[in-house]
Tab-separated table of N, CA and C in Angstrom:
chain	number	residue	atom	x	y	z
A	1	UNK	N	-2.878	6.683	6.061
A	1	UNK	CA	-2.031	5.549	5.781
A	1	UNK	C	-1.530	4.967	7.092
A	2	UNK	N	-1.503	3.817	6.973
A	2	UNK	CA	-1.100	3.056	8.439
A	2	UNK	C	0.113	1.933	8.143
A	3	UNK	N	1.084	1.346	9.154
A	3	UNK	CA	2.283	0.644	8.873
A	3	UNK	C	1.566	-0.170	9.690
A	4	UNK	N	1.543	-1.834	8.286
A	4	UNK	CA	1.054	-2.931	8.901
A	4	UNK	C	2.643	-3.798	8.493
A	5	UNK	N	3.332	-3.353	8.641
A	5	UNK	CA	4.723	-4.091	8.368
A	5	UNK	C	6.155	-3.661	8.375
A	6	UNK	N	7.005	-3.981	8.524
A	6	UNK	CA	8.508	-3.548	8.428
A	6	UNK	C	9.308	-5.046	7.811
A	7	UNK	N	10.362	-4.470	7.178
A	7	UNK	CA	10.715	-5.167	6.473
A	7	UNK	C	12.828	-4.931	6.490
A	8	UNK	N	13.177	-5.701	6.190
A	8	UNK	CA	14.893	-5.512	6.034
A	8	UNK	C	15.258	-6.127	4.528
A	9	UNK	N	15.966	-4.942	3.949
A	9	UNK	CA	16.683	-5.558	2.587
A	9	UNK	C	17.747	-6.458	2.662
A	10	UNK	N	17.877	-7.514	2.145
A	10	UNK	CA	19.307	-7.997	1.839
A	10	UNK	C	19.736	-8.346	0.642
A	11	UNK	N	20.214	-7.865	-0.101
A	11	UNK	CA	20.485	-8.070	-1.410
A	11	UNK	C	19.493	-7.746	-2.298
A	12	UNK	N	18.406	-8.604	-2.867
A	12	UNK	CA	17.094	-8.301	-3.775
A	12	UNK	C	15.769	-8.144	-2.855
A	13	UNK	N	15.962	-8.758	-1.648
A	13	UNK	CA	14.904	-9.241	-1.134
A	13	UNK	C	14.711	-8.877	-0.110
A	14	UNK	N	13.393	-8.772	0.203
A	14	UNK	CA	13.083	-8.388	1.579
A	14	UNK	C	12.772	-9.144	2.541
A	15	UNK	N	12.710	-9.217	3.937
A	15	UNK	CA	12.146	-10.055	4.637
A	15	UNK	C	11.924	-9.472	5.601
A	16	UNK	N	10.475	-9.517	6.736
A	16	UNK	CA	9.952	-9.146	7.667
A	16	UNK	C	8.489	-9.568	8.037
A	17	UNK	N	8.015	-8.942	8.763
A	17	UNK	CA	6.485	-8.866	9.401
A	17	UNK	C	5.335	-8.489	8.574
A	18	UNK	N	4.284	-9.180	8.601
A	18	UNK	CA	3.036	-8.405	7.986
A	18	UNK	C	2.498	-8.369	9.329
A	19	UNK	N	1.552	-7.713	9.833
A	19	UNK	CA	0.537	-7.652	10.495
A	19	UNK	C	-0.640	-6.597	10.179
A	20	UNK	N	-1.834	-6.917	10.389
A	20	UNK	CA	-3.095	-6.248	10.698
A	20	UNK	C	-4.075	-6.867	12.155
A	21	UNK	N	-5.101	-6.629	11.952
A	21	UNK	CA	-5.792	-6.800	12.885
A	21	UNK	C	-6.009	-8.219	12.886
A	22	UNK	N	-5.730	-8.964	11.530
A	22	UNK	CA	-6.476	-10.032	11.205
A	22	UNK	C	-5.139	-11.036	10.348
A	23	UNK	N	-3.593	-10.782	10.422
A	23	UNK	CA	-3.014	-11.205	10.293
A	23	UNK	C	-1.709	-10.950	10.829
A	24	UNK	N	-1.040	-12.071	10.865
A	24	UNK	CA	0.608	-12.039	11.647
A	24	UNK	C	1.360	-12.770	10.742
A	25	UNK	N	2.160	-12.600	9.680
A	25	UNK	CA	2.606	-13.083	8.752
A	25	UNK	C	4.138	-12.835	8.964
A	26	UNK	N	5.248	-13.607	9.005
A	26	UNK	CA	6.232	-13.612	8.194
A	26	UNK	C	6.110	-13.179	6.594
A	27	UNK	N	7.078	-12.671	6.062
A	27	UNK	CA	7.047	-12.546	4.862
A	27	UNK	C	8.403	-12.310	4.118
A	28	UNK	N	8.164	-12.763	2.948
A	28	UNK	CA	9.482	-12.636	2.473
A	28	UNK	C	8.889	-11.453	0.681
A	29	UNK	N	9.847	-10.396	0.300
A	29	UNK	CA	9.588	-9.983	-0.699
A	29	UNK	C	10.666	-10.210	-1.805
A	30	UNK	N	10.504	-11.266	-2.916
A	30	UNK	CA	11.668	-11.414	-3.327
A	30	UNK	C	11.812	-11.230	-4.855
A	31	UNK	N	12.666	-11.011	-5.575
A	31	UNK	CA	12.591	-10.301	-7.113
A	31	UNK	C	12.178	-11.782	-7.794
A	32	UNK	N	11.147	-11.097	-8.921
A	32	UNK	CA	10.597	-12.401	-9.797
A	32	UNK	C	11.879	-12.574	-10.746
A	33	UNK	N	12.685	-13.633	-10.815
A	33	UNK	CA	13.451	-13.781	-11.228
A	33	UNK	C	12.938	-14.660	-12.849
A	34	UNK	N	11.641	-15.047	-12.623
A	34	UNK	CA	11.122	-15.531	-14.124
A	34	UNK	C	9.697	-14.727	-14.245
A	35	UNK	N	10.090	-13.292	-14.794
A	35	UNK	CA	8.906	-12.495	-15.255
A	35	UNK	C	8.375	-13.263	-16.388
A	36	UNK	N	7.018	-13.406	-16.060
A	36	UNK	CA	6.348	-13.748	-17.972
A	36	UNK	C	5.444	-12.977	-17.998
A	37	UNK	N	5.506	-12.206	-19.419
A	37	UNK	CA	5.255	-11.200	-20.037
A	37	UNK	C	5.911	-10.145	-19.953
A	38	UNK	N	5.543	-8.631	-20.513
A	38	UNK	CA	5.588	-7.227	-20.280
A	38	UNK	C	4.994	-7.076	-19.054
A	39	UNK	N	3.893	-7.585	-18.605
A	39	UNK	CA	3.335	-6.427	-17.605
A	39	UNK	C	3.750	-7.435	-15.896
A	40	UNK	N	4.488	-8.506	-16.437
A	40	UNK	CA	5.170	-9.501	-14.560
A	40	UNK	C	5.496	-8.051	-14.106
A	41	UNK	N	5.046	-8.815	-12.643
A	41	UNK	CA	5.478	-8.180	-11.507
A	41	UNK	C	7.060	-7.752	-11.254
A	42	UNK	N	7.438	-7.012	-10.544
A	42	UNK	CA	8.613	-6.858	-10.245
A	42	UNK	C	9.093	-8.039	-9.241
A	43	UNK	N	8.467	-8.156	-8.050
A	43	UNK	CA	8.625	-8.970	-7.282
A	43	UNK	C	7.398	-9.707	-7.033
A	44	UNK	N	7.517	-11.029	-6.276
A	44	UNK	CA	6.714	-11.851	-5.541
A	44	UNK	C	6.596	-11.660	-4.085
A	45	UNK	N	5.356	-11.314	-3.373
A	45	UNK	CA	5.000	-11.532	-1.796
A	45	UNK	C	4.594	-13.144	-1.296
A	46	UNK	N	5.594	-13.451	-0.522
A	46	UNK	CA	5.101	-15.040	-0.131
A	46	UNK	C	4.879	-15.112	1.532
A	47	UNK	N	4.363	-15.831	1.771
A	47	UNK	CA	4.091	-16.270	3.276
A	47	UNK	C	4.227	-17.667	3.042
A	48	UNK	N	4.844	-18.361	4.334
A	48	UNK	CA	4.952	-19.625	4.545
A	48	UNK	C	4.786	-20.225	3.045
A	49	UNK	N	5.948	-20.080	1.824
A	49	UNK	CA	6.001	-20.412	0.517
A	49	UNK	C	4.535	-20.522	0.182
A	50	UNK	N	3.894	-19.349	0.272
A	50	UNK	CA	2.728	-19.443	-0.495
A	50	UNK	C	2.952	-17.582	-1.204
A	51	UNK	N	2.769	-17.946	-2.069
A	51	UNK	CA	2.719	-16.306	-2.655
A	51	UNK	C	1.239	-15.497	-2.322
A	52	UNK	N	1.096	-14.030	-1.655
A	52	UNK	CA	0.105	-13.825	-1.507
A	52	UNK	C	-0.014	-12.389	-2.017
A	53	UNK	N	0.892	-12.155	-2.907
A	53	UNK	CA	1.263	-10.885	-3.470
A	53	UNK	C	2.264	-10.411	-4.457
A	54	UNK	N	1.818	-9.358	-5.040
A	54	UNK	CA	3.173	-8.937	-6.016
A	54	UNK	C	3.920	-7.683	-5.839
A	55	UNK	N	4.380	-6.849	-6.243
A	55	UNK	CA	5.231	-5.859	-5.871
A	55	UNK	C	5.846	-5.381	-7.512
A	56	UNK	N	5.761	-3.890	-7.366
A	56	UNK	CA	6.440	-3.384	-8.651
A	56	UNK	C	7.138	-2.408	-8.047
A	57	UNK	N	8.493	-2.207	-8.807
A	57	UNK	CA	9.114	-0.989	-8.787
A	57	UNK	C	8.255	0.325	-9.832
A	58	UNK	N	8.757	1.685	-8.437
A	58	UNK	CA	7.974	2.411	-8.762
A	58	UNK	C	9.249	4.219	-8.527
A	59	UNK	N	8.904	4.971	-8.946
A	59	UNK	CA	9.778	6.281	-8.853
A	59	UNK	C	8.552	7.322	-8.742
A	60	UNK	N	9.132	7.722	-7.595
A	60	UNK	CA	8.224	9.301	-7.569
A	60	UNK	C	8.851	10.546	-8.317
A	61	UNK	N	7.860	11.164	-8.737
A	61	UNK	CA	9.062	12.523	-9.852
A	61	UNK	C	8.951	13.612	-8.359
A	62	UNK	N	7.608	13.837	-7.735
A	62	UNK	CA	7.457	14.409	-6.591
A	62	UNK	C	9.306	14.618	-5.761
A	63	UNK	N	9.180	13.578	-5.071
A	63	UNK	CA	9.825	12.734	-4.050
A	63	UNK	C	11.063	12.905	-4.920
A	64	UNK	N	11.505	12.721	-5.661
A	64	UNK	CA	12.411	11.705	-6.483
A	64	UNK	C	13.231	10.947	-5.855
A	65	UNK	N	11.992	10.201	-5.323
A	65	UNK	CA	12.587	8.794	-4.661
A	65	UNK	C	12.140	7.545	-5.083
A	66	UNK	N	12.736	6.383	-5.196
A	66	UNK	CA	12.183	5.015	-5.642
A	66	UNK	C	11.864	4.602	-4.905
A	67	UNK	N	10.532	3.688	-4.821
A	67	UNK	CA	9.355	3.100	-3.486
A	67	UNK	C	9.181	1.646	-4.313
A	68	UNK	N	8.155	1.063	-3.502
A	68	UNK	CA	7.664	-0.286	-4.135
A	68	UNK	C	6.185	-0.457	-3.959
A	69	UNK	N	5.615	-0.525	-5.183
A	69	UNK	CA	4.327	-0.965	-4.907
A	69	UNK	C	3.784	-2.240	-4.495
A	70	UNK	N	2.975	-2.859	-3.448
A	70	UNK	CA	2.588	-4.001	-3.042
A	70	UNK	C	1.126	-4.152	-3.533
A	71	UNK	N	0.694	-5.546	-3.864
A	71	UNK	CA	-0.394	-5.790	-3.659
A	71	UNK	C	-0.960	-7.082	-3.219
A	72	UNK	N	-1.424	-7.071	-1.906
A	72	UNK	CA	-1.981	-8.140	-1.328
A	72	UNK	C	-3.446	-8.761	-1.757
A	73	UNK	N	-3.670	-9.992	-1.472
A	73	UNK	CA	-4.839	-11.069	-1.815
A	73	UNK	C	-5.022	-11.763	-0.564
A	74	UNK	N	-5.862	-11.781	0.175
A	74	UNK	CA	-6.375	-12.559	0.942
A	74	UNK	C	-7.673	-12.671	1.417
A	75	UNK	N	-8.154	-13.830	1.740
A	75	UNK	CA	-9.806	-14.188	1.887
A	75	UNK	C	-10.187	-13.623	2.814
A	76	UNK	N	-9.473	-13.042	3.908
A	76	UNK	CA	-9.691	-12.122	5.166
A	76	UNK	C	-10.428	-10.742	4.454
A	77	UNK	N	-10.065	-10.200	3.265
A	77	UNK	CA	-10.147	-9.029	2.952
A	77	UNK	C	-11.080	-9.437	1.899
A	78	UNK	N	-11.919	-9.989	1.450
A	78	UNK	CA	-12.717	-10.468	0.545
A	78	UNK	C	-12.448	-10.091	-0.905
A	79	UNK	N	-13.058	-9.767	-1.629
A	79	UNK	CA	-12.410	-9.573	-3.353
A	79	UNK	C	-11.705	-8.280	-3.227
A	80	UNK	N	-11.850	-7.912	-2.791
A	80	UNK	CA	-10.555	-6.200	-2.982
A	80	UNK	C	-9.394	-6.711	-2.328
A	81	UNK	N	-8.615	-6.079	-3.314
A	81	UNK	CA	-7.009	-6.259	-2.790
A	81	UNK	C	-6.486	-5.334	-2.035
A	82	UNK	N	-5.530	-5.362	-0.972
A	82	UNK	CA	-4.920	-4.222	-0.332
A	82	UNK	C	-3.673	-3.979	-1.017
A	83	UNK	N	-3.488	-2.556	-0.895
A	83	UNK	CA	-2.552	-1.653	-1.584
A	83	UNK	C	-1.766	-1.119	-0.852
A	84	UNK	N	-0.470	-1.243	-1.008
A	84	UNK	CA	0.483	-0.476	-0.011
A	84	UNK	C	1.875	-0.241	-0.739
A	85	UNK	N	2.909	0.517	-0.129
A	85	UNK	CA	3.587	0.835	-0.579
A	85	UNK	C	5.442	0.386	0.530
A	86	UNK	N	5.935	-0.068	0.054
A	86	UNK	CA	7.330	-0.365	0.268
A	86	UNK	C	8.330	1.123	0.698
A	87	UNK	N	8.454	2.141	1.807
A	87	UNK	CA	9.124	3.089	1.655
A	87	UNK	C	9.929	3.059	3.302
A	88	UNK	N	10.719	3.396	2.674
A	88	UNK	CA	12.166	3.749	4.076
A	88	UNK	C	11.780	3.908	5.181
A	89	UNK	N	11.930	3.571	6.277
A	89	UNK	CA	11.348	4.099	7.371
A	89	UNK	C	12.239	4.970	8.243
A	90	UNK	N	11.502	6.181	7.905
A	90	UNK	CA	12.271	7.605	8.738
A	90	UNK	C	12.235	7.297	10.384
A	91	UNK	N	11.638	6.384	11.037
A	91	UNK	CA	12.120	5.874	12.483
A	91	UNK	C	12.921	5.376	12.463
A	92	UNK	N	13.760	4.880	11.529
A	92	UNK	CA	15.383	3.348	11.779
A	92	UNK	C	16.528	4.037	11.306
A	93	UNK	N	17.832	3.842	12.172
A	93	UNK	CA	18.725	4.449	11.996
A	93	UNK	C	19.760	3.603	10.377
A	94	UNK	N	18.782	2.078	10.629
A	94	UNK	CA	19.466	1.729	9.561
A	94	UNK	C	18.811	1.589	8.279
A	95	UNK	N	19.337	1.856	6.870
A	95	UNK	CA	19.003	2.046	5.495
A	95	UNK	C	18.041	1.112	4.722
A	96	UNK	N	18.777	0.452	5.675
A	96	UNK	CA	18.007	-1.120	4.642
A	96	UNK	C	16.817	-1.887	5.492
A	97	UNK	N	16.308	-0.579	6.759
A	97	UNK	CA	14.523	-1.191	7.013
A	97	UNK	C	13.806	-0.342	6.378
A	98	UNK	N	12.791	-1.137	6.170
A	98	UNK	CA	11.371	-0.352	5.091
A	98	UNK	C	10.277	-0.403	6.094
A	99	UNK	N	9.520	0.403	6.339
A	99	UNK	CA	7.767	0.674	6.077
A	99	UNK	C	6.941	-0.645	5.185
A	100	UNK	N	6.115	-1.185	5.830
A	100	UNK	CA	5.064	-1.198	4.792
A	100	UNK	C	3.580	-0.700	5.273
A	101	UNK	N	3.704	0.654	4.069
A	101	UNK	CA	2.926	1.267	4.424
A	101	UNK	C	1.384	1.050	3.572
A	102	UNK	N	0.372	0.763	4.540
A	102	UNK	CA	-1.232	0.667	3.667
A	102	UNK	C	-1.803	1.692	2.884
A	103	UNK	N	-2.318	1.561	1.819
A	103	UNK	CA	-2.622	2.837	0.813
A	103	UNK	C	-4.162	2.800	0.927
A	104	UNK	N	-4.789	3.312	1.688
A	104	UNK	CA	-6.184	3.044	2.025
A	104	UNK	C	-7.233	4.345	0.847
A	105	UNK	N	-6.002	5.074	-0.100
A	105	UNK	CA	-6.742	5.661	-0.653
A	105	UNK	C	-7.168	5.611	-1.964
């Protein structure tokens, strides 16, 4: 697993960095405040007001910790989506930066 991002909570939402080899994104992660259906996302991933992702709340029984699932779309990465996960980052002294960590498995 690799950290292509960090992120800061404020209130619902997140905001920070994407990067990979092949992107440098601002980003904002923010709660879907008009879910439609049962199975809406928890949240929306946007770049420069373009949405390029969704995000669900998620609980580990492991861990018993709450994380966030991401999932990215972009033409860089051709039809497969990247998978990653929203979790605390044990390098920051403060609470409210996250990881975004790639789920390459």
């Amino acid at each position: 697993m690799a950290t292509i991002g960090y992120v800061t909570k404020t209130g619902d939402e997140f905001t920070g960095k994407l990067r990979t080899l092949s992107i440098n994104a601002d980003i904002q992660i923010r709660r879907n405040t008009n879910p439609r259906g049962e199975n809406a996302p928890d949240y929306l991933v946007v770049a420069d007001n373009i949405a390029i992702g969704t995000g669900r709340d998620r609980h580990s029984e492991r861990s018993n910790r709450d994380y966030v699932t991401l999932t990215f779309r972009d033409p860089i990465f051709g039809t497969k989506p990247v998978f990653a996960n929203l979790v605390p980052d044990n390098g920051q002294d403060d609470p409210d930066t996250f990881a975004v960590v790639w789920d390459d498995d």
